[in-house]
Amino acid sequence: TEFVSANDLAALMNVSVNEVIKVCMQLGMFVSINQRLDAEAITIIADEFGYSVEFITSEDEQALEVTIEENEEDLVDRAPIVTIMGHVDHGKTSLLDYIRNANVTAGEAGGITQHIGAYSVKTEGGRTVTFLDTPGHEAFTAMRARGAKVTDVVIIVVAADDSVMPQTKEAINHAQAAGSPIIIALNKIDKPGANPDKVREELAQMNILVEEWGGKYQSQEVSAKTGAGIPDLLEKVLLEAELLELKANPDRKAVGTVIEASLDKGRGYVATVLVQTGTLKIGDVVLAGSHYGRVKAMTDHRGRKMKEAGPSTPVQLLGLDGAPQAGDKFQVMESEREAREIASNRAQLQREQSLRTRKHITLDEIGRRL
Ligand code: GDP
Ligand code: MG
């Protein structure tokens, strides 16, 4: 699953990637920043920097890779997972809030909405869309850096009374780098100063040509204040999702990604996870990063108890023995013993890594003073 690039290796050793590339050249190896390095190259390069390398292609990682292969006939459609990105104040939070609150069915209206980092809504047509409510693109980038590809579709929100801004461009770049389809939401259309054509023009200048102008990007004028255009935006998300033919197997042990986790007074460690394939059930033994535990309880974003969670469903779960990091993968294990073993191996590895990094920094500082 994981692979190590020159860039990753540099980060692990706490040196600049240019130094790594320079050393490679001295050794007669020509590598680029993002090039995948094989085990031999990693060993040689690390040795040049005074590191010894231990390869932990643990059986569990391999098992995860193997079990993720699915038979076509076991697969069913799953809901798209959507992230909203864009410049500050262009309306990401407002849009997420509007969608969450507008798509509350009568029975659940009383529930208290808590912030859980992800939620699912039903559209007017009765279909489900899952939103990741990560605080800006930093979390998205952090998750991607950890190898987590969770988002199927990215909505780029641009305020129609403003312009394409630096963070708009950054968000577009991130989405493109992740290979996620983009839908443009031209927000604040209710405002007197709104000029969506000006924004379309600016987008066109950066090669994001919207469908109305003959391009390939869907766009939708919306107002997170009045709700105008939001049902159409969701329909466009579903249309984009259909093209992706998103599928998963609900009849297997759950595998997914940690969205966020923290220690809650009284409840213990609480992790918001997104089930990506399989079905997560109460009592399952979960391995998440360097933590594990038996699922004691699961709730949705309104705090309602859940007994199980299928593909594309975000849940808050209780029962882990610590807080895994955002972007860590989780998987349901056969036995608690196995989960405990792998979790403690990973924790050990993390400790060693941080020790090594610290040691290197210290040496570096001494060197500089000399
Ligand atoms: P974020 O930084 O992208 O999350 O933006 P926010 O959702 O916090 O919105 C920034 C400001 O714009 C807030 O004062 C919102 O009330 C306002 N706002 C967001 N969307 C709309 C909209 O569609 N119409 C109007 N009139 N104001 C909006
Ligand atoms: Mg916000």
CSV table of C-alpha atoms and ligand atoms in Angstrom, one decimal:
chain,number,residue,atom,x,y,z
A,1,THR,CA,0.0,0.0,0.0
A,2,GLU,CA,2.5,2.6,1.1
A,3,PHE,CA,5.5,3.6,-1.0
A,4,VAL,CA,8.4,5.8,-0.2
A,5,SER,CA,9.4,8.6,-2.5
A,6,ALA,CA,12.6,10.6,-2.3
A,7,ASN,CA,10.5,13.3,-0.7
A,8,ASP,CA,9.2,10.9,1.9
A,9,LEU,CA,12.6,9.6,2.7
A,10,ALA,CA,14.0,13.1,3.1
A,11,ALA,CA,11.2,13.9,5.5
A,12,LEU,CA,11.8,10.7,7.5
A,13,MET,CA,15.5,11.7,7.9
A,14,ASN,CA,14.7,15.3,8.5
A,15,VAL,CA,16.9,16.5,5.6
A,16,SER,CA,15.9,18.5,2.5
A,17,VAL,CA,14.9,16.5,-0.6
A,18,ASN,CA,17.6,18.3,-2.5
A,19,GLU,CA,20.2,16.8,-0.3
A,20,VAL,CA,18.8,13.4,-0.9
A,21,ILE,CA,18.8,14.0,-4.7
A,22,LYS,CA,22.3,15.2,-4.5
A,23,VAL,CA,23.5,12.1,-2.7
A,24,CYS,CA,21.6,10.0,-5.2
A,25,MET,CA,23.4,11.7,-8.0
A,26,GLN,CA,26.8,11.1,-6.3
A,27,LEU,CA,25.8,7.5,-6.1
A,28,GLY,CA,24.9,7.5,-9.8
A,29,MET,CA,21.2,7.3,-9.2
A,30,PHE,CA,19.0,9.8,-10.9
A,31,VAL,CA,15.7,10.2,-9.0
A,32,SER,CA,13.0,12.8,-9.0
A,33,ILE,CA,11.3,14.2,-6.0
A,34,ASN,CA,8.2,12.0,-6.2
A,35,GLN,CA,9.8,9.0,-7.6
A,36,ARG,CA,9.1,5.7,-5.8
A,37,LEU,CA,12.3,4.3,-4.3
A,38,ASP,CA,12.9,0.5,-4.1
A,39,ALA,CA,14.1,-1.1,-0.9
A,40,GLU,CA,17.7,-1.3,-2.1
A,41,ALA,CA,17.8,2.4,-3.0
A,42,ILE,CA,16.3,3.4,0.3
A,43,THR,CA,18.8,1.3,2.3
A,44,ILE,CA,21.8,2.8,0.4
A,45,ILE,CA,20.6,6.4,0.6
A,46,ALA,CA,19.7,6.1,4.3
A,47,ASP,CA,23.1,4.6,5.0
A,48,GLU,CA,24.7,7.7,3.4
A,49,PHE,CA,22.9,9.8,5.9
A,50,GLY,CA,23.8,7.5,8.8
A,51,TYR,CA,20.5,5.7,9.1
A,52,SER,CA,19.9,2.1,9.1
A,53,VAL,CA,16.6,0.9,7.7
A,54,GLU,CA,14.2,-1.6,9.0
A,55,PHE,CA,11.5,-2.7,6.6
A,56,ILE,CA,8.2,-3.5,8.2
A,57,THR,CA,6.1,-4.9,5.4
A,58,SER,CA,4.1,-6.4,8.2
A,59,GLU,CA,1.7,-9.2,7.4
A,60,ASP,CA,-1.2,-7.0,8.5
A,61,GLU,CA,-0.5,-4.4,5.9
A,62,GLN,CA,-0.4,-7.1,3.2
A,63,ALA,CA,-3.6,-8.6,4.6
A,64,LEU,CA,-5.3,-5.3,4.3
A,65,GLU,CA,-4.2,-5.0,0.7
A,66,VAL,CA,-5.4,-8.5,-0.2
A,67,THR,CA,-8.7,-8.3,1.5
A,68,ILE,CA,-9.6,-5.1,-0.3
A,69,GLU,CA,-9.8,-6.9,-3.6
A,70,GLU,CA,-13.5,-7.5,-4.2
A,71,ASN,CA,-15.6,-9.7,-6.5
A,72,GLU,CA,-17.6,-7.6,-8.9
A,73,GLU,CA,-20.8,-9.4,-7.9
A,74,ASP,CA,-20.4,-8.4,-4.2
A,75,LEU,CA,-20.4,-4.7,-5.0
A,76,VAL,CA,-23.3,-2.4,-4.6
A,77,ASP,CA,-23.6,1.4,-5.2
A,78,ARG,CA,-22.3,3.6,-2.4
A,79,ALA,CA,-22.9,7.3,-1.6
A,80,PRO,CA,-20.4,9.8,-2.8
A,81,ILE,CA,-18.1,11.4,-0.3
A,82,VAL,CA,-17.8,15.2,-0.8
A,83,THR,CA,-15.4,17.8,0.5
A,84,ILE,CA,-16.1,21.6,0.2
A,85,MET,CA,-13.1,23.7,-0.3
A,86,GLY,CA,-12.4,27.3,-1.1
A,87,HIS,CA,-11.2,30.7,0.1
A,88,VAL,CA,-11.8,31.9,3.6
A,89,ASP,CA,-15.2,33.6,4.0
A,90,HIS,CA,-16.5,32.4,0.7
A,91,GLY,CA,-19.1,30.3,2.5
A,92,LYS,CA,-17.8,26.8,3.1
A,93,THR,CA,-19.2,26.5,6.6
A,94,SER,CA,-22.4,28.2,5.7
A,95,LEU,CA,-23.0,25.8,2.8
A,96,LEU,CA,-22.2,22.8,5.0
A,97,ASP,CA,-24.5,24.1,7.7
A,98,TYR,CA,-27.3,24.8,5.2
A,99,ILE,CA,-27.1,21.4,3.7
A,100,ARG,CA,-27.0,19.6,7.0
A,101,ASN,CA,-30.0,21.6,8.4
A,102,ALA,CA,-32.1,21.6,5.3
A,103,ASN,CA,-31.9,17.9,4.9
A,104,VAL,CA,-33.3,17.0,8.3
A,105,THR,CA,-36.3,14.7,8.1
A,106,ALA,CA,-39.2,15.4,10.4
A,107,GLY,CA,-38.4,12.6,12.8
A,108,GLU,CA,-34.9,13.7,13.5
A,109,ALA,CA,-35.5,17.4,13.8
A,110,GLY,CA,-35.1,17.3,17.6
A,111,GLY,CA,-31.6,15.9,17.6
A,112,ILE,CA,-28.8,18.1,18.7
A,113,THR,CA,-26.3,18.6,15.9
A,114,GLN,CA,-22.8,18.1,17.2
A,115,HIS,CA,-19.7,18.7,15.2
A,116,ILE,CA,-18.4,15.4,14.2
A,117,GLY,CA,-16.3,16.1,11.1
A,118,ALA,CA,-18.5,14.2,8.7
A,119,TYR,CA,-22.2,13.7,8.1
A,120,SER,CA,-24.6,12.2,5.6
A,121,VAL,CA,-27.8,13.8,4.2
A,122,LYS,CA,-30.6,12.5,2.1
A,123,THR,CA,-31.4,14.6,-1.1
A,124,GLU,CA,-34.9,15.4,-2.2
A,125,GLY,CA,-34.7,12.5,-4.6
A,126,GLY,CA,-34.0,10.2,-1.6
A,127,ARG,CA,-30.3,9.6,-2.3
A,128,THR,CA,-27.5,9.9,0.2
A,129,VAL,CA,-24.5,12.2,0.0
A,130,THR,CA,-21.8,12.2,2.6
A,131,PHE,CA,-19.9,15.4,3.5
A,132,LEU,CA,-16.6,15.7,5.1
A,133,ASP,CA,-16.5,18.7,7.3
A,134,THR,CA,-12.7,19.1,7.7
A,135,PRO,CA,-11.5,22.4,8.8
A,136,GLY,CA,-10.2,23.7,5.4
A,137,HIS,CA,-7.8,22.1,3.0
A,138,GLU,CA,-5.0,21.6,5.6
A,139,ALA,CA,-6.8,18.6,6.9
A,140,PHE,CA,-7.5,17.4,3.4
A,141,THR,CA,-3.8,17.8,2.5
A,142,ALA,CA,-2.7,16.1,5.8
A,143,MET,CA,-5.0,13.2,5.1
A,144,ARG,CA,-3.7,12.9,1.5
A,145,ALA,CA,-0.1,13.0,2.8
A,146,ARG,CA,-1.0,10.1,4.9
A,147,GLY,CA,-2.1,8.2,1.9
A,148,ALA,CA,-5.8,8.5,2.6
A,149,LYS,CA,-8.0,9.1,-0.4
A,150,VAL,CA,-11.4,9.6,0.9
A,151,THR,CA,-13.0,12.3,-1.2
A,152,ASP,CA,-14.8,11.3,-4.3
A,153,VAL,CA,-16.0,14.8,-5.4
A,154,VAL,CA,-14.7,18.3,-4.4
A,155,ILE,CA,-17.0,21.3,-4.4
A,156,ILE,CA,-15.0,24.5,-4.9
A,157,VAL,CA,-16.9,27.4,-3.5
A,158,VAL,CA,-16.3,30.9,-4.8
A,159,ALA,CA,-18.2,33.9,-3.6
A,160,ALA,CA,-19.9,35.5,-6.6
A,161,ASP,CA,-19.5,38.9,-5.1
A,162,ASP,CA,-15.7,38.4,-4.8
A,163,SER,CA,-13.1,36.9,-7.0
A,164,VAL,CA,-11.0,33.7,-7.5
A,165,MET,CA,-8.6,34.1,-4.6
A,166,PRO,CA,-5.2,32.4,-3.7
A,167,GLN,CA,-6.9,29.8,-1.6
A,168,THR,CA,-9.4,29.1,-4.4
A,169,LYS,CA,-6.5,28.3,-6.7
A,170,GLU,CA,-4.8,26.2,-4.0
A,171,ALA,CA,-8.0,24.2,-3.4
A,172,ILE,CA,-8.4,23.6,-7.1
A,173,ASN,CA,-4.7,22.4,-7.3
A,174,HIS,CA,-5.2,20.1,-4.3
A,175,ALA,CA,-8.4,18.6,-5.9
A,176,GLN,CA,-6.7,18.1,-9.2
A,177,ALA,CA,-3.6,16.6,-7.6
A,178,ALA,CA,-5.9,14.1,-5.8
A,179,GLY,CA,-7.6,13.3,-9.1
A,180,SER,CA,-11.0,14.3,-7.6
A,181,PRO,CA,-13.7,15.7,-9.9
A,182,ILE,CA,-14.5,19.3,-9.2
A,183,ILE,CA,-17.9,21.1,-9.1
A,184,ILE,CA,-17.9,24.9,-8.8
A,185,ALA,CA,-20.4,26.5,-6.4
A,186,LEU,CA,-20.9,30.2,-7.1
A,187,ASN,CA,-22.1,31.3,-3.7
A,188,LYS,CA,-23.7,34.4,-2.3
A,189,ILE,CA,-25.8,34.7,-5.4
A,190,ASP,CA,-28.4,36.6,-3.2
A,191,LYS,CA,-26.1,39.5,-2.7
A,192,PRO,CA,-26.7,42.6,-4.8
A,193,GLY,CA,-23.1,42.8,-5.9
A,194,ALA,CA,-22.9,39.2,-7.1
A,195,ASN,CA,-21.4,38.8,-10.5
A,196,PRO,CA,-21.0,35.1,-11.2
A,197,ASP,CA,-19.9,35.7,-14.8
A,198,LYS,CA,-16.9,37.5,-13.6
A,199,VAL,CA,-15.9,34.5,-11.5
A,200,ARG,CA,-16.6,32.1,-14.5
A,201,GLU,CA,-14.3,34.3,-16.5
A,202,GLU,CA,-11.5,34.2,-13.9
A,203,LEU,CA,-11.9,30.4,-13.6
A,204,ALA,CA,-11.6,30.2,-17.4
A,205,GLN,CA,-8.4,32.0,-17.2
A,206,MET,CA,-7.0,29.2,-15.1
A,207,ASN,CA,-8.3,26.6,-17.4
A,208,ILE,CA,-11.4,25.7,-15.4
A,209,LEU,CA,-14.0,26.2,-18.1
A,210,VAL,CA,-17.6,25.6,-16.9
A,211,GLU,CA,-20.1,23.6,-18.8
A,212,GLU,CA,-22.3,26.6,-19.7
A,213,TRP,CA,-19.3,28.0,-21.5
A,214,GLY,CA,-18.5,24.7,-23.3
A,215,GLY,CA,-16.1,23.4,-20.7
A,216,LYS,CA,-16.2,20.2,-18.7
A,217,TYR,CA,-16.8,21.6,-15.2
A,218,GLN,CA,-20.2,21.6,-13.7
A,219,SER,CA,-21.1,24.8,-11.8
A,220,GLN,CA,-24.1,26.0,-9.9
A,221,GLU,CA,-25.1,29.4,-8.6
A,222,VAL,CA,-26.1,29.0,-4.9
A,223,SER,CA,-26.9,30.9,-1.8
A,224,ALA,CA,-26.0,29.4,1.5
A,225,LYS,CA,-28.2,32.1,3.0
A,226,THR,CA,-31.5,31.5,1.2
A,227,GLY,CA,-30.7,27.9,0.0
A,228,ALA,CA,-31.3,28.9,-3.6
A,229,GLY,CA,-29.6,26.4,-6.0
A,230,ILE,CA,-28.5,24.0,-3.3
A,231,PRO,CA,-30.8,21.1,-4.4
A,232,ASP,CA,-29.4,21.5,-7.9
A,233,LEU,CA,-25.9,21.5,-6.5
A,234,LEU,CA,-26.6,18.2,-4.8
A,235,GLU,CA,-28.1,16.8,-8.0
A,236,LYS,CA,-24.9,17.7,-9.8
A,237,VAL,CA,-22.8,16.0,-7.2
A,238,LEU,CA,-24.9,12.8,-7.7
A,239,LEU,CA,-24.5,13.2,-11.5
A,240,GLU,CA,-20.7,13.4,-11.1
A,241,ALA,CA,-20.8,10.5,-8.7
A,242,GLU,CA,-22.7,8.3,-11.2
A,243,LEU,CA,-19.9,8.7,-13.7
A,244,LEU,CA,-17.5,7.4,-11.1
A,245,GLU,CA,-19.6,4.3,-10.5
A,246,LEU,CA,-18.8,4.3,-6.8
A,247,LYS,CA,-19.2,0.8,-5.4
A,248,ALA,CA,-18.4,-1.1,-2.2
A,249,ASN,CA,-19.0,-4.5,-0.6
A,250,PRO,CA,-21.2,-4.1,2.5
A,251,ASP,CA,-20.9,-7.8,3.3
A,252,ARG,CA,-17.3,-7.8,4.7
A,253,LYS,CA,-15.4,-6.5,7.7
A,254,ALA,CA,-15.3,-2.8,7.6
A,255,VAL,CA,-12.3,-0.8,6.3
A,256,GLY,CA,-12.1,2.9,6.3
A,257,THR,CA,-10.4,6.1,7.4
A,258,VAL,CA,-10.2,8.1,10.6
A,259,ILE,CA,-11.5,11.6,10.2
A,260,GLU,CA,-10.7,12.9,13.6
A,261,ALA,CA,-10.3,11.6,17.2
A,262,SER,CA,-10.1,13.1,20.6
A,263,LEU,CA,-10.4,12.3,24.3
A,264,ASP,CA,-13.8,13.2,25.6
A,265,LYS,CA,-14.3,13.7,29.4
A,266,GLY,CA,-16.7,11.0,30.5
A,267,ARG,CA,-16.9,9.1,27.3
A,268,GLY,CA,-13.2,8.2,26.7
A,269,TYR,CA,-11.7,8.2,23.3
A,270,VAL,CA,-14.1,9.2,20.6
A,271,ALA,CA,-13.2,8.7,16.9
A,272,THR,CA,-15.1,9.8,13.9
A,273,VAL,CA,-14.4,7.3,11.2
A,274,LEU,CA,-15.7,6.9,7.7
A,275,VAL,CA,-16.5,3.4,6.6
A,276,GLN,CA,-15.4,3.0,3.0
A,277,THR,CA,-16.2,-0.6,2.4
A,278,GLY,CA,-17.8,-3.3,4.6
A,279,THR,CA,-20.1,-2.8,7.5
A,280,LEU,CA,-19.0,-1.8,11.0
A,281,LYS,CA,-20.9,-3.3,13.9
A,282,ILE,CA,-21.0,-2.9,17.6
A,283,GLY,CA,-18.6,-5.4,19.2
A,284,ASP,CA,-16.2,-5.4,16.2
A,285,VAL,CA,-12.5,-5.3,17.0
A,286,VAL,CA,-11.1,-2.2,15.3
A,287,LEU,CA,-7.5,-1.5,14.6
A,288,ALA,CA,-6.9,2.2,13.8
A,289,GLY,CA,-3.4,3.4,13.3
A,290,SER,CA,-1.5,2.5,16.4
A,291,HIS,CA,-4.7,2.1,18.5
A,292,TYR,CA,-7.3,-0.6,18.8
A,293,GLY,CA,-10.4,-1.5,20.7
A,294,ARG,CA,-13.8,-3.1,20.6
A,295,VAL,CA,-16.6,-0.9,19.4
A,296,LYS,CA,-18.7,-0.1,22.4
A,297,ALA,CA,-21.1,2.4,20.8
A,298,MET,CA,-21.7,4.2,17.6
A,299,THR,CA,-23.6,7.4,16.9
A,300,ASP,CA,-24.4,9.5,13.9
A,301,HIS,CA,-23.8,13.3,13.7
A,302,ARG,CA,-27.0,13.9,15.6
A,303,GLY,CA,-26.0,11.7,18.5
A,304,ARG,CA,-28.4,8.9,17.6
A,305,LYS,CA,-27.3,5.4,18.4
A,306,MET,CA,-26.4,3.2,15.5
A,307,LYS,CA,-26.0,-0.6,15.5
A,308,GLU,CA,-24.1,-0.8,12.2
A,309,ALA,CA,-22.6,1.4,9.6
A,310,GLY,CA,-22.2,0.5,5.9
A,311,PRO,CA,-20.1,1.9,3.1
A,312,SER,CA,-19.8,5.7,2.9
A,313,THR,CA,-21.2,6.1,6.4
A,314,PRO,CA,-19.5,8.4,8.9
A,315,VAL,CA,-19.8,7.3,12.5
A,316,GLN,CA,-18.5,8.4,15.9
A,317,LEU,CA,-17.3,5.4,17.7
A,318,LEU,CA,-16.4,4.7,21.3
A,319,GLY,CA,-14.1,1.9,22.5
A,320,LEU,CA,-10.6,2.7,21.2
A,321,ASP,CA,-7.7,2.7,23.6
A,322,GLY,CA,-6.4,6.1,22.3
A,323,ALA,CA,-6.8,8.7,19.6
A,324,PRO,CA,-5.6,7.7,16.1
A,325,GLN,CA,-4.6,10.5,13.7
A,326,ALA,CA,-6.7,12.0,11.0
A,327,GLY,CA,-6.0,10.0,7.9
A,328,ASP,CA,-5.1,6.8,9.7
A,329,LYS,CA,-6.7,3.8,8.1
A,330,PHE,CA,-8.9,1.5,10.3
A,331,GLN,CA,-9.9,-2.1,9.7
A,332,VAL,CA,-11.9,-4.6,11.6
A,333,MET,CA,-9.8,-7.5,12.8
A,334,GLU,CA,-10.4,-11.2,13.4
A,335,SER,CA,-9.2,-11.1,17.0
A,336,GLU,CA,-8.4,-8.7,19.8
A,337,ARG,CA,-5.0,-10.3,20.3
A,338,GLU,CA,-4.0,-9.6,16.7
A,339,ALA,CA,-5.2,-6.0,16.8
A,340,ARG,CA,-3.3,-5.4,20.1
A,341,GLU,CA,-0.1,-6.8,18.7
A,342,ILE,CA,-0.2,-4.8,15.5
A,343,ALA,CA,-1.2,-1.6,17.3
A,344,SER,CA,1.7,-1.9,19.8
A,345,ASN,CA,4.1,-2.6,16.9
A,346,ARG,CA,3.1,0.5,15.2
A,347,ALA,CA,3.2,2.5,18.4
A,348,GLN,CA,6.8,1.2,19.0
A,349,LEU,CA,7.7,2.2,15.4
A,350,GLN,CA,6.4,5.7,15.9
A,351,ARG,CA,8.3,6.2,19.1
A,352,GLU,CA,11.5,5.1,17.4
A,353,GLN,CA,10.9,7.3,14.5
A,354,SER,CA,10.3,10.4,16.6
A,355,LEU,CA,13.4,9.6,18.7
A,356,ARG,CA,15.5,9.3,15.6
A,357,THR,CA,14.2,12.6,14.2
A,358,ARG,CA,14.9,14.3,17.5
A,359,LYS,CA,18.4,12.9,17.7
A,360,HIS,CA,19.1,14.1,14.2
A,361,ILE,CA,17.9,17.6,15.0
A,362,THR,CA,20.1,17.8,18.0
A,363,LEU,CA,23.2,16.8,16.0
A,364,ASP,CA,22.3,19.3,13.4
A,365,GLU,CA,22.1,22.1,15.9
A,366,ILE,CA,25.4,21.2,17.4
A,367,GLY,CA,26.9,21.2,13.9
A,368,ARG,CA,25.6,24.7,13.3
A,369,ARG,CA,27.0,26.1,16.4
A,370,LEU,CA,30.5,24.7,15.7
B,1,GDP,P1,-16.0,30.1,5.2
B,1,GDP,O1,-14.8,30.8,5.8
B,1,GDP,O2,-15.7,29.7,3.8
B,1,GDP,O3,-16.4,28.9,6.0
B,1,GDP,O4,-17.2,31.1,5.1
B,1,GDP,P2,-18.4,31.3,6.1
B,1,GDP,O5,-19.4,30.2,5.8
B,1,GDP,O6,-18.0,31.4,7.5
B,1,GDP,O7,-19.1,32.6,5.5
B,1,GDP,C1,-18.4,33.8,5.6
B,1,GDP,C2,-19.5,34.9,5.7
B,1,GDP,O8,-20.3,35.0,4.5
B,1,GDP,C3,-20.5,34.7,6.9
B,1,GDP,O9,-20.7,36.0,7.4
B,1,GDP,C4,-21.7,34.2,6.2
B,1,GDP,O10,-22.9,34.5,6.9
B,1,GDP,C5,-21.6,34.9,4.8
B,1,GDP,N1,-22.3,34.1,3.8
B,1,GDP,C6,-21.9,32.8,3.4
B,1,GDP,N2,-22.7,32.4,2.4
B,1,GDP,C7,-23.5,33.4,2.1
B,1,GDP,C8,-24.5,33.6,1.1
B,1,GDP,O11,-24.8,32.7,0.3
B,1,GDP,N3,-25.1,34.8,1.1
B,1,GDP,C9,-24.8,35.8,1.9
B,1,GDP,N4,-25.5,37.0,1.8
B,1,GDP,N5,-23.9,35.7,2.9
B,1,GDP,C10,-23.2,34.5,3.0
B,2,MG,MG,-15.5,28.2,7.8
